[in-house]
XYZ file of C-alpha atoms in Angstrom:
705
model
C 32.355 106.429 96.327
C 33.996 103.523 98.160
C 32.806 104.837 101.528
C 29.308 105.278 100.075
C 29.348 101.616 99.040
C 30.410 100.580 102.542
C 27.710 102.652 104.274
C 24.844 101.418 102.068
C 24.374 98.037 103.854
C 24.023 99.745 107.244
C 21.420 102.258 106.057
C 19.600 99.582 104.061
C 19.372 97.406 107.175
C 17.829 100.304 109.099
C 15.337 100.836 106.268
C 14.431 97.150 106.325
C 13.830 97.298 110.089
C 11.639 100.373 109.609
C 9.561 98.624 106.928
C 9.095 95.566 109.153
C 7.911 97.825 111.963
C 5.483 99.608 109.632
C 4.120 96.287 108.346
C 3.226 95.293 111.893
C 1.578 98.445 113.208
C 0.726 100.937 110.448
C -2.643 100.040 108.902
C -2.290 102.525 106.031
C 1.143 101.171 105.145
C -0.044 97.551 105.394
C -2.857 98.206 102.901
C -0.631 100.201 100.574
C 2.197 97.649 100.719
C -0.103 94.682 100.125
C -1.673 96.357 97.095
C 1.755 97.131 95.656
C 2.990 93.610 96.430
C 0.072 92.149 94.474
C 0.940 94.321 91.477
C 4.593 93.281 91.650
C 3.747 89.580 91.685
C 1.537 90.046 88.643
C 4.079 92.100 86.725
C 7.417 90.567 87.611
C 7.129 87.099 89.122
C 4.160 85.245 90.660
C 6.578 83.722 93.167
C 8.029 87.081 94.199
C 8.622 87.276 97.957
C 7.547 90.168 100.140
C 11.232 90.617 100.975
C 11.992 91.313 97.307
C 9.340 94.046 97.259
C 10.806 95.515 100.435
C 14.118 95.700 98.566
C 12.425 97.644 95.775
C 11.167 100.182 98.313
C 14.632 100.446 99.851
C 16.260 100.953 96.433
C 13.823 103.754 95.686
C 14.238 105.313 99.113
C 18.048 105.337 99.012
C 18.634 106.384 95.399
C 15.679 108.479 94.303
C 17.373 111.710 95.423
C 20.573 110.938 93.494
C 18.889 110.470 90.148
C 16.405 113.269 90.706
C 19.147 115.803 91.519
C 21.764 114.622 89.028
C 19.253 114.675 86.171
C 17.713 117.934 87.430
C 14.291 116.274 87.408
C 12.632 117.463 90.590
C 9.252 116.226 89.436
C 10.616 112.678 88.996
C 8.539 111.164 91.822
C 5.261 112.074 90.179
C 6.345 111.920 86.545
C 7.669 108.376 86.386
C 4.797 105.865 86.343
C 6.578 103.320 88.559
C 8.093 105.895 90.915
C 4.594 107.267 91.431
C 3.314 103.838 92.500
C 6.193 103.335 94.925
C 5.811 106.830 96.320
C 2.263 105.951 97.361
C 3.697 103.202 99.560
C 6.574 105.328 100.902
C 4.246 108.193 101.768
C 2.036 105.892 103.850
C 4.973 105.293 106.209
C 4.983 107.170 109.518
C 8.487 108.628 109.331
C 10.478 111.647 108.152
C 12.344 110.786 104.970
C 14.848 113.611 105.357
C 15.637 112.692 108.949
C 16.013 109.025 108.103
C 18.400 109.702 105.200
C 20.467 112.306 107.038
C 23.199 109.715 107.604
C 23.823 109.636 103.868
C 23.487 113.363 103.297
C 27.193 114.079 102.907
C 27.545 111.215 100.414
C 24.583 112.497 98.412
C 26.107 115.964 98.273
C 29.519 114.604 97.270
C 27.944 112.550 94.474
C 25.912 115.547 93.296
C 29.017 117.784 93.275
C 30.974 115.160 91.341
C 28.148 114.883 88.801
C 28.032 118.682 88.407
C 31.711 118.595 87.429
C 30.881 116.402 84.449
C 30.134 118.752 81.580
C 29.775 116.111 78.900
C 26.603 114.071 79.267
C 28.352 110.811 78.342
C 30.753 111.437 81.238
C 27.798 112.047 83.546
C 26.166 108.851 82.310
C 29.346 106.830 82.918
C 29.540 108.382 86.385
C 25.974 107.342 87.174
C 26.636 103.838 85.888
C 29.524 103.708 88.348
C 27.212 104.847 91.176
C 24.743 102.200 90.085
C 27.322 99.388 90.173
C 28.777 100.512 93.509
C 25.306 100.727 95.020
C 24.472 97.131 94.120
C 27.906 95.846 95.112
C 27.263 97.269 98.562
C 23.519 96.726 98.807
C 22.644 93.436 97.120
C 25.508 91.388 95.648
C 23.151 88.394 95.136
C 20.814 90.477 92.996
C 23.803 91.829 91.099
C 24.881 88.252 90.352
C 21.448 87.013 89.267
C 20.713 89.891 86.879
C 24.227 90.721 85.728
C 24.794 94.211 87.113
C 27.440 95.148 84.561
C 26.731 97.838 81.996
C 27.973 97.271 78.453
C 31.171 99.179 77.521
C 30.424 101.917 75.024
C 32.729 100.649 72.212
C 30.750 97.392 72.160
C 27.430 99.238 72.093
C 28.632 101.561 69.311
C 29.929 98.656 67.219
C 26.716 96.665 67.566
C 24.398 99.564 66.699
C 26.469 100.583 63.668
C 26.585 96.959 62.522
C 22.814 96.576 62.798
C 22.334 99.774 60.774
C 24.681 98.501 58.059
C 23.014 95.073 57.877
C 19.540 96.619 57.710
C 20.623 98.691 54.724
C 22.485 95.842 53.008
C 19.952 93.042 53.546
C 16.633 94.898 53.613
C 17.241 98.348 52.154
C 16.074 99.857 55.444
C 17.435 101.943 58.283
C 16.886 102.165 62.022
C 15.333 105.565 61.254
C 12.667 104.169 58.918
C 9.029 103.907 59.911
C 7.954 100.339 60.552
C 11.328 99.266 61.972
C 10.456 98.470 65.594
C 13.446 98.084 67.924
C 13.407 96.189 71.222
C 16.013 95.993 73.997
C 14.600 93.263 76.266
C 17.189 93.827 79.036
C 17.750 97.550 78.905
C 19.825 98.001 82.082
C 20.800 101.661 82.257
C 19.712 102.370 78.679
C 23.031 102.356 76.801
C 21.714 100.517 73.744
C 18.493 102.501 73.291
C 20.241 105.861 73.722
C 22.866 104.812 71.174
C 20.110 103.717 68.756
C 18.531 107.160 69.202
C 21.837 108.798 68.305
C 22.097 106.614 65.204
C 18.569 107.590 64.173
C 19.338 111.284 64.721
C 22.540 110.992 62.652
C 20.699 109.249 59.814
C 17.492 111.292 59.814
C 16.967 113.642 62.744
C 13.374 114.419 61.805
C 12.518 110.710 62.265
C 13.405 110.648 65.971
C 10.104 111.979 67.420
C 8.069 109.299 65.631
C 10.512 106.521 66.551
C 10.648 107.728 70.171
C 6.882 107.734 70.529
C 5.970 104.610 68.551
C 8.829 102.245 67.646
C 11.404 102.125 70.444
C 10.712 99.490 73.094
C 12.637 98.249 76.119
C 12.150 96.306 79.346
C 13.824 96.190 82.732
C 13.047 93.910 85.660
C 15.003 95.807 88.344
C 13.843 99.084 89.763
C 17.084 101.033 89.984
C 18.289 100.513 86.384
C 14.715 101.132 85.229
C 14.920 104.612 86.747
C 18.326 105.316 85.220
C 17.281 104.075 81.793
C 14.113 106.189 81.861
C 16.087 109.312 82.628
C 18.924 108.537 80.225
C 16.518 107.965 77.339
C 14.439 111.078 78.124
C 17.612 113.171 78.427
C 18.924 111.832 75.106
C 15.681 112.846 73.419
C 15.918 116.305 74.955
C 19.500 116.655 73.698
C 18.434 116.011 70.100
C 15.088 117.810 70.001
C 15.324 120.467 72.701
C 12.020 119.132 74.038
C 11.290 117.119 77.160
C 8.930 114.238 76.572
C 8.312 111.212 78.844
C 9.429 107.943 77.256
C 6.469 105.572 77.079
C 8.406 102.738 75.469
C 10.024 101.470 78.665
C 8.274 98.834 80.792
C 9.079 97.580 84.271
C 8.523 93.920 83.476
C 10.278 90.573 83.280
C 10.875 90.072 79.558
C 10.792 86.287 79.850
C 7.363 86.554 81.485
C 6.050 88.009 78.226
C 6.593 84.642 76.560
C 4.296 82.951 79.081
C 0.585 82.353 78.637
C -1.366 85.517 79.438
C -3.557 85.388 82.525
C -6.973 86.960 82.837
C -6.915 90.308 84.591
C -3.136 90.368 84.367
C -1.663 93.795 85.094
C 1.862 95.140 85.097
C 2.326 97.443 88.119
C -0.028 100.172 86.948
C -2.593 100.824 84.241
C -0.094 102.902 82.283
C 2.676 100.311 82.550
C 0.166 97.614 81.533
C -0.773 99.638 78.457
C 2.909 99.957 77.555
C 3.440 96.197 77.852
C 0.369 95.504 75.716
C 1.561 97.948 73.055
C 4.985 96.295 72.971
C 3.553 92.786 72.713
C 1.500 93.845 69.691
C 4.440 95.533 67.916
C 6.067 93.769 64.931
C 9.694 93.685 66.088
C 12.408 94.083 63.442
C 15.498 94.454 65.662
C 16.220 92.884 69.047
C 19.412 94.282 70.542
C 21.055 94.259 73.956
C 23.031 92.488 76.642
C 21.056 89.640 78.252
C 22.008 88.383 81.722
C 24.263 85.353 81.821
C 24.224 83.399 85.048
C 23.686 79.665 84.918
C 22.318 79.585 88.450
C 23.187 79.738 92.093
C 25.759 77.388 93.577
C 24.102 77.314 96.993
C 20.348 76.906 97.517
C 20.652 78.663 100.886
C 21.351 81.865 98.960
C 17.756 81.747 97.649
C 19.169 83.189 94.451
C 17.927 80.809 91.789
C 17.002 81.734 88.260
C 13.215 81.327 88.189
C 11.518 78.864 85.858
C 9.449 80.025 82.877
C 7.229 77.090 81.806
C 6.526 78.213 78.232
C 9.993 79.538 77.450
C 11.683 76.569 79.139
C 9.450 74.298 77.057
C 10.585 76.045 73.862
C 14.246 75.588 74.830
C 13.590 71.932 75.704
C 11.764 71.186 72.441
C 14.487 72.756 70.306
C 17.977 73.275 71.740
C 17.799 70.461 74.315
C 15.884 67.913 72.226
C 18.377 68.054 69.376
C 21.502 67.978 71.540
C 23.543 64.787 71.648
C 25.407 65.881 74.767
C 24.978 64.109 78.076
C 25.411 67.251 80.185
C 22.924 69.930 79.137
C 22.776 72.134 82.229
C 24.331 75.020 80.308
C 21.172 75.268 78.216
C 19.309 76.617 81.249
C 21.475 79.746 81.275
C 19.420 82.959 80.924
C 21.388 84.048 77.856
C 20.252 80.870 76.068
C 16.652 81.647 77.003
C 17.215 85.212 75.770
C 18.322 83.983 72.344
C 15.345 81.610 72.180
C 12.978 84.439 73.190
C 14.446 86.876 70.655
C 14.355 84.280 67.865
C 10.659 83.656 68.484
C 9.852 87.349 68.985
C 11.358 88.446 65.684
C 9.178 88.858 62.619
C 9.719 87.126 59.294
C 12.637 89.450 58.570
C 14.886 91.029 61.129
C 18.023 91.043 63.271
C 18.973 89.814 66.728
C 22.135 91.458 68.080
C 23.287 90.284 71.515
C 26.579 90.385 73.390
C 26.653 87.168 75.396
C 28.611 84.351 76.926
C 30.470 82.726 73.994
C 30.126 79.126 75.180
C 27.405 78.361 72.614
C 29.903 78.740 69.748
C 31.807 75.513 70.429
C 30.419 73.985 73.650
C 29.444 70.325 73.282
C 26.088 70.788 75.018
C 25.129 73.571 72.566
C 25.146 71.380 69.442
C 21.340 71.393 69.260
C 21.263 75.157 69.752
C 23.770 75.682 66.926
C 21.689 73.431 64.692
C 18.577 75.529 65.285
C 20.359 78.876 64.951
C 21.735 77.792 61.580
C 18.205 76.897 60.480
C 16.447 79.919 62.048
C 18.716 82.575 60.498
C 20.054 83.180 57.028
C 23.260 84.874 58.211
C 25.127 84.552 61.495
C 28.035 86.776 62.532
C 30.098 85.967 65.628
C 32.895 88.233 66.869
C 34.611 86.234 69.611
C 36.030 88.646 72.194
C 37.573 85.810 74.229
C 38.347 86.309 77.899
C 37.410 82.843 79.194
C 39.520 82.845 82.335
C 38.235 79.425 83.394
C 39.507 77.806 80.196
C 42.833 79.671 80.107
C 44.495 80.308 83.496
C 46.977 82.666 81.814
C 44.171 85.193 81.358
C 42.838 87.625 83.933
C 39.213 88.713 84.044
C 40.131 92.227 85.048
C 42.752 92.503 82.282
C 41.551 90.487 79.290
C 37.773 90.186 79.636
C 35.684 93.037 78.206
C 33.249 92.781 81.129
C 35.778 91.915 83.814
C 34.095 88.524 84.335
C 35.338 84.920 84.188
C 33.477 83.553 81.136
C 34.237 84.281 77.498
C 32.221 86.900 75.615
C 31.122 87.273 72.009
C 29.139 89.749 69.917
C 26.524 87.812 67.965
C 24.383 89.139 65.137
C 21.729 86.815 63.733
C 19.981 87.879 60.522
C 16.698 86.460 59.240
C 16.043 87.306 55.594
C 13.273 85.196 54.041
C 14.421 86.140 50.493
C 17.958 84.863 51.066
C 18.767 81.753 49.038
C 21.784 80.738 51.116
C 22.751 80.456 54.778
C 26.130 81.560 56.079
C 27.974 81.512 59.402
C 30.837 83.974 59.726
C 33.282 83.870 62.619
C 36.077 86.154 63.773
C 38.165 85.659 66.911
C 40.266 88.451 68.409
C 43.747 87.833 69.767
C 43.512 85.701 72.902
C 45.945 87.851 74.854
C 44.673 91.275 73.898
C 43.692 93.367 76.881
C 40.135 94.617 77.082
C 41.380 98.113 76.154
C 42.926 96.709 72.967
C 39.622 95.025 72.139
C 37.712 98.269 72.734
C 40.153 100.130 70.478
C 39.792 97.514 67.729
C 35.986 97.721 67.767
C 36.135 101.526 67.720
C 38.557 101.462 64.800
C 36.667 99.027 62.564
C 33.330 100.653 63.531
C 31.113 97.956 61.974
C 31.109 94.353 60.747
C 31.065 95.559 57.132
C 34.882 95.806 57.013
C 35.780 92.690 59.020
C 37.594 89.728 57.486
C 35.427 86.861 58.705
C 36.200 83.162 58.534
C 33.361 81.182 56.955
C 32.221 78.367 59.200
C 30.891 75.198 57.618
C 28.629 73.279 60.017
C 29.822 69.696 60.250
C 28.468 66.548 61.821
C 27.544 67.372 65.388
C 26.644 70.953 64.325
C 30.197 72.179 64.880
C 30.811 75.637 63.439
C 34.548 76.069 63.876
C 36.986 74.498 61.446
C 38.811 72.272 63.916
C 40.418 69.204 62.237
C 40.715 67.389 65.568
C 37.002 67.973 66.194
C 36.122 66.521 62.781
C 38.283 63.485 63.513
C 36.597 63.150 66.881
C 33.236 62.856 65.185
C 34.388 59.631 63.508
C 35.311 57.913 66.759
C 33.141 55.195 68.279
C 30.993 56.560 71.088
C 31.666 55.375 74.607
C 28.006 55.906 75.472
C 24.963 57.651 74.060
C 21.862 59.304 75.432
C 19.854 59.475 72.203
C 18.798 55.821 71.899
C 21.348 54.917 69.195
C 23.042 51.536 69.369
C 26.483 52.434 68.001
C 28.177 52.911 71.373
C 30.148 50.715 73.738
C 28.181 51.356 76.936
C 24.398 51.494 77.232
C 24.305 53.600 80.404
C 26.426 56.552 81.504
C 25.993 58.743 84.557
C 27.474 61.662 86.430
C 28.593 61.024 89.961
C 26.127 61.835 92.730
C 25.512 65.410 93.856
C 24.388 65.970 97.439
C 24.189 69.792 97.473
C 25.209 69.449 101.149
C 28.627 67.780 101.134
C 29.612 69.114 104.562
C 26.643 67.225 106.056
C 26.505 64.160 103.809
C 30.203 63.140 103.717
C 32.553 62.197 106.538
C 35.623 60.022 107.089
C 33.966 58.703 110.253
C 30.650 56.830 109.988
C 29.577 57.678 113.547
C 30.209 61.396 112.990
C 28.322 61.214 109.703
C 25.309 59.749 111.506
C 25.450 62.512 114.128
C 25.699 65.226 111.468
C 22.907 63.918 109.267
C 20.572 63.312 112.237
C 21.048 66.938 113.296
C 20.071 68.101 109.797
C 17.055 65.766 109.680
C 15.799 66.996 113.063
C 15.990 70.626 111.945
C 14.375 69.838 108.591
C 11.427 68.159 110.323
C 10.997 71.109 112.672
C 10.939 73.450 109.657
C 8.470 71.118 107.938
C 6.118 71.303 110.926
C 6.467 75.088 111.053
C 5.705 75.262 107.307
C 2.610 73.104 107.719
C 1.286 75.388 110.439
C 1.991 78.524 108.378
C -0.172 77.348 105.432
C 1.713 79.386 102.854
C 1.909 79.049 99.077
C 4.732 76.947 97.551
C 6.302 80.020 95.938
C 6.813 81.533 99.393
C 9.080 78.735 100.611
C 12.353 80.514 99.789
C 11.546 83.451 102.014
C 10.075 81.205 104.736
C 12.801 78.669 105.525
C 15.731 79.352 107.825
C 19.031 79.487 105.949
C 21.229 79.046 109.021
C 24.168 77.129 107.566
C 25.018 75.679 110.973
C 21.693 73.836 111.097
C 20.845 72.872 107.514
C 21.779 73.158 103.843
C 18.781 73.494 101.573
C 18.400 72.333 97.995
C 15.534 72.546 95.524
C 14.668 68.908 96.151
C 14.651 69.261 99.927
C 12.405 72.321 99.703
C 10.039 70.294 97.525
C 9.961 67.604 100.215
C 9.109 70.246 102.806
C 6.282 71.622 100.637
C 4.886 68.079 100.279
C 5.132 67.631 104.067
C 7.449 64.630 103.631
C 8.731 63.218 106.922
C 12.401 62.218 106.720
C 13.853 59.599 109.027
C 17.448 58.432 109.466
C 18.140 55.037 107.856
C 21.407 53.279 108.903
C 21.534 51.366 105.599
C 21.923 54.655 103.739
C 25.455 55.141 105.070
C 27.520 53.938 102.113
C 31.130 54.044 100.979
C 32.018 56.697 98.405
C 34.953 58.114 96.490
C 34.733 61.836 97.131
C 37.811 63.020 95.222
C 40.699 61.194 93.496
C 41.969 58.506 95.895
C 39.899 59.958 98.750
C 37.330 57.561 100.177
C 34.680 58.708 102.643
C 31.325 57.638 104.010
C 28.270 59.072 102.239
C 24.667 59.342 103.384
C 23.039 58.106 100.166
C 19.355 58.953 100.471
C 16.466 59.767 98.169
C 15.723 63.040 100.002
C 19.114 64.231 101.245
C 21.156 63.336 98.157
C 19.929 65.924 95.693
C 20.861 63.993 92.559
C 21.521 60.291 92.835
C 21.163 59.955 89.063
C 21.634 56.319 87.977
C 23.610 55.124 90.980
C 20.651 53.441 92.713
C 20.863 51.051 89.736
C 24.677 50.975 89.556
C 25.364 50.424 93.270
C 21.992 49.482 94.778
C 23.649 47.716 97.733
C 26.973 46.718 99.287
C 27.074 43.481 97.265
C 27.179 45.475 94.033
C 30.192 47.360 95.354
C 32.112 44.084 95.459
C 31.358 42.967 91.908
C 30.718 46.066 89.786
C 33.717 48.136 88.624
C 33.080 51.647 87.306
C 35.303 53.862 85.153
C 35.100 57.560 86.063
C 36.339 59.960 83.371
C 37.082 63.629 83.964
C 37.901 65.998 81.134
C 37.813 69.660 82.145
C 39.666 72.824 81.231
C 40.825 73.301 84.812
C 42.139 69.791 85.531
C 44.128 67.230 83.503
C 42.201 64.441 81.818
C 41.898 61.416 84.095
C 40.324 57.954 84.176
C 39.815 56.144 87.471
C 38.421 52.694 88.197
C 36.497 52.097 91.434
C 33.860 50.016 93.180
C 32.361 52.876 95.183
C 29.663 55.493 94.662
C 31.549 58.478 93.173
C 30.941 62.142 93.933
C 30.038 64.486 91.073
C 33.593 65.910 91.272
C 35.329 62.541 91.677
C 38.060 63.680 89.284
C 38.357 67.144 90.790
C 35.710 68.432 88.381
C 32.478 66.902 86.988
C 32.898 63.892 84.739
C 31.134 60.754 83.538
C 30.937 57.238 84.995
C 30.756 53.977 83.018
C 29.794 50.909 85.075
C 30.177 47.310 83.954
C 26.853 46.186 85.426
C 23.387 47.728 85.757
C 20.818 46.412 88.264
C 17.214 46.931 89.160
C 16.756 49.306 92.120
C 16.364 46.352 94.518
C 19.691 44.852 93.420
C 18.172 42.114 91.241
C 18.343 41.448 87.497
C 22.045 42.179 87.060
C 22.981 42.739 83.413
C 26.111 43.816 81.550
C 26.315 47.474 80.471
C 28.437 46.735 77.363
C 26.255 46.693 74.232
C 25.844 43.679 71.987
C 26.765 46.004 69.101
C 30.162 46.661 70.702
C 30.763 42.962 71.272
C 29.935 42.208 67.638
C 32.173 45.028 66.361
C 35.151 43.936 68.463
C 34.792 40.294 67.456
C 34.530 41.268 63.776
C 37.483 43.667 63.900
C 39.813 41.323 65.783
C 38.408 38.150 64.152
C 38.196 36.565 67.584
C 34.898 35.045 68.712
C 36.266 34.516 72.237
C 36.329 38.253 73.097
C 34.014 38.947 76.041
C 32.426 42.091 77.385
C 34.909 41.960 80.274
C 37.709 42.153 77.693
C 36.105 45.244 76.146
C 35.717 46.914 79.544
C 39.397 46.426 80.398
C 40.449 47.469 76.887
C 38.530 50.768 77.207
C 40.051 51.451 80.626
C 43.572 50.782 79.296
C 42.937 52.961 76.243
C 41.765 55.868 78.420
C 45.130 55.710 80.207
C 47.122 55.784 76.970
C 49.194 59.014 76.658
C 48.035 59.737 73.086
C 44.386 59.449 74.080
C 44.886 61.740 77.056
C 46.446 64.399 74.843
C-alpha cells in the first residue's frame, strides 16, 4: 500500500500530461471536456478551475478499476450516474486505457487480492477506506486538507446513530425507521453514517428499509472518489439486508453549502438524474442531519490556491447571527467550514428534529464563539456535547496520533442538538472524557456506553458572555473592566484595539537591511506587474485567477488582496516612504514595506503610525495570550507584526490619528478617566497615568497567571 501511494503521483502526472495533450489536439475530447466542465461549474462551484476537473478525470481513471473489482460491480461505469458522465469524456480520449494503466497493474492486483482476503464486509470497507486515504495522501494532499480526508472511526459513528435513535424515541416518540423521518448526511464521505443508519433501521424494523432507502435517506458528497465509495457501500449494505441490488438514488454529487445559495435559472447538477436527486432532496422535510463536516479554517499560503470558497448566502447567515452577536475582537474562527455546517444544518432542519455532528470542539469555550453559543442555545431545546479532547495545540503533552480520535491537532467533540417545539425548557448538557485517555480508550468507552441515554452529563448554565462551562475564573473574568471593545460600548479603557499587521509575504516584506528590502520588494513588484499585463491580455473571468497566476515562490507570494489588485488591473509602483521600522518578533526590529497593496492586512495601523513622527510620540502596548506561548505585554513605538509576541495578539496605542497624520487624539476613553478619578478620588489623574498603570498591571505576576 505504501508503494502504491508513492507511485500515484508519477502516474497522475502522466495522466495530466495526456489530458493536456488531448485538450490541444483532440476535437472530440475538447467538446466532451468543455461540456463536462460546464456541468461541474454549475453543480459544484462556479469558480471551479479546469485543473480541478482534470483532477476528477484522473481520480476516476486511476481508481475506477479498484472499486469496480473489489465491489464486484463490473457494470459500475454505466450504472453510476456520475461515472457514466465521466466515462463519456474518458472514452473521447485517443489512448488505450489498459496500456496507460499497465504501470499500476501489479498494485491493482495486490489490492484486489488483499480485498478478497477480507471475508467480513466491514473489514473490506475499512480496507477500502485505507486505500482511499492513501490515494489522496499520495495524489492530492491539498485536496485532502481542504475537505478533511479522514473517515469517522466506527465507534463514533455507532454511538451517534444509537444516540439519535434514542433521542427520537424519547423526545418525539419516533424512530429512524418510521415513515416521514427524513435523514440527511450533508458530507457523506465514504458512507459510514448512512450505512450505519441503514443497519439501525434494519434492526428496528427490517421491512421499513426499502421505503427509507428509496424515499427518505439523503446524502451529498463534493469529491468524486468518496462519492463512488459511498455509492457502492450504501448499495452493498442494502443488498446485505434485502438480498436485492438496487441503485441508491439518494446520493448527490454536489456541494452541500451551494444548496443554501440562491437558485439560478437553468441550474443543473452534473446530469439530469443528479439534478432530479438534488431537487428531491431540497424539497424533503429533514428530521435528522447527521455526519462529520470538514473542519479547516483555511489555507496558510495563498500560493497553494487551496482556499475555502465563499458562499454569499450562507456566509451572510453566519455573519448576521454568530458573528453579529459575538463580542470577540478576533472572529476568524467563525469562517471555519464546520461552523458553516452547523449554521446550514440548523436552518435546514424542520420545526422538530436533530442535528448530530462530530466536529472541532473549539465552539464550546472559544471566546470568538460566544455569539454562536448564544444562537445554539436559542435555536435548540436540548444540547448534548461529549468532549473527546485531543487538542494538541492547547496541550503540548498530548499527541495527535495517540490521544486524538482523528489523529489531528485540534480537539474533537460529538454534538447533538435537539429542536423540540413542545419543550418548555432548554438544557445544555456537557461531558468531557479524560484528557489523557488514548484514542483507543475513547473508542472503547463509546462502545461500552453505546448511547447518550446512560451518560452522566454536567448541566451547563449559560452565563454572561454565553459561556457554557462552569468555570469560576471565567465568571470572575466577566466582571473585569474591558481593556477595549468592538461593540460600540463605552465601558472600556481604550477606544481602539488592533492586531498587528499581516503581510502574507514576510520573506519579501521584512528585512534587517533597508537596501535589501528595496531590492526584494522591487523584484516582487516587477513580477506582479508582468503577471497583471499577462492577465489583462488573457481576458479571463475573475474566478479563473487562481489557476492562471504563476505560484513560483522565488518570484512572488500571492495573497487574496494581491490577486484582487491584479483582477482590477492595478499598477503597483515602489514607494521609498513605505519602508518603515517594525517589530517583527519580541525584541526583534526589522524594516517593513508597509503598503496598501503588498501588506495584506494593515488593519488600524495607518491611523496608529501614519508616519515616522507618530513613531516618536505614540507608545503601543502589544499583548499576546496564546496556548502555545506565555502571556506577554510589550511596549513599543514601531509597527508590530501580527505575531509580535510569538503568536497573534492585540495592540493598544495611546494615540489615534487621521490617515494623513493629522488630528491626533488620545485613545483612552473619557469613561475610563472618570472611573479612575472617582475610584482614586484624585482629579489630577491623566490619561497618560492610566496608560502606564495598565502597562504595569499587565506585567504583574498575578495578572499573568
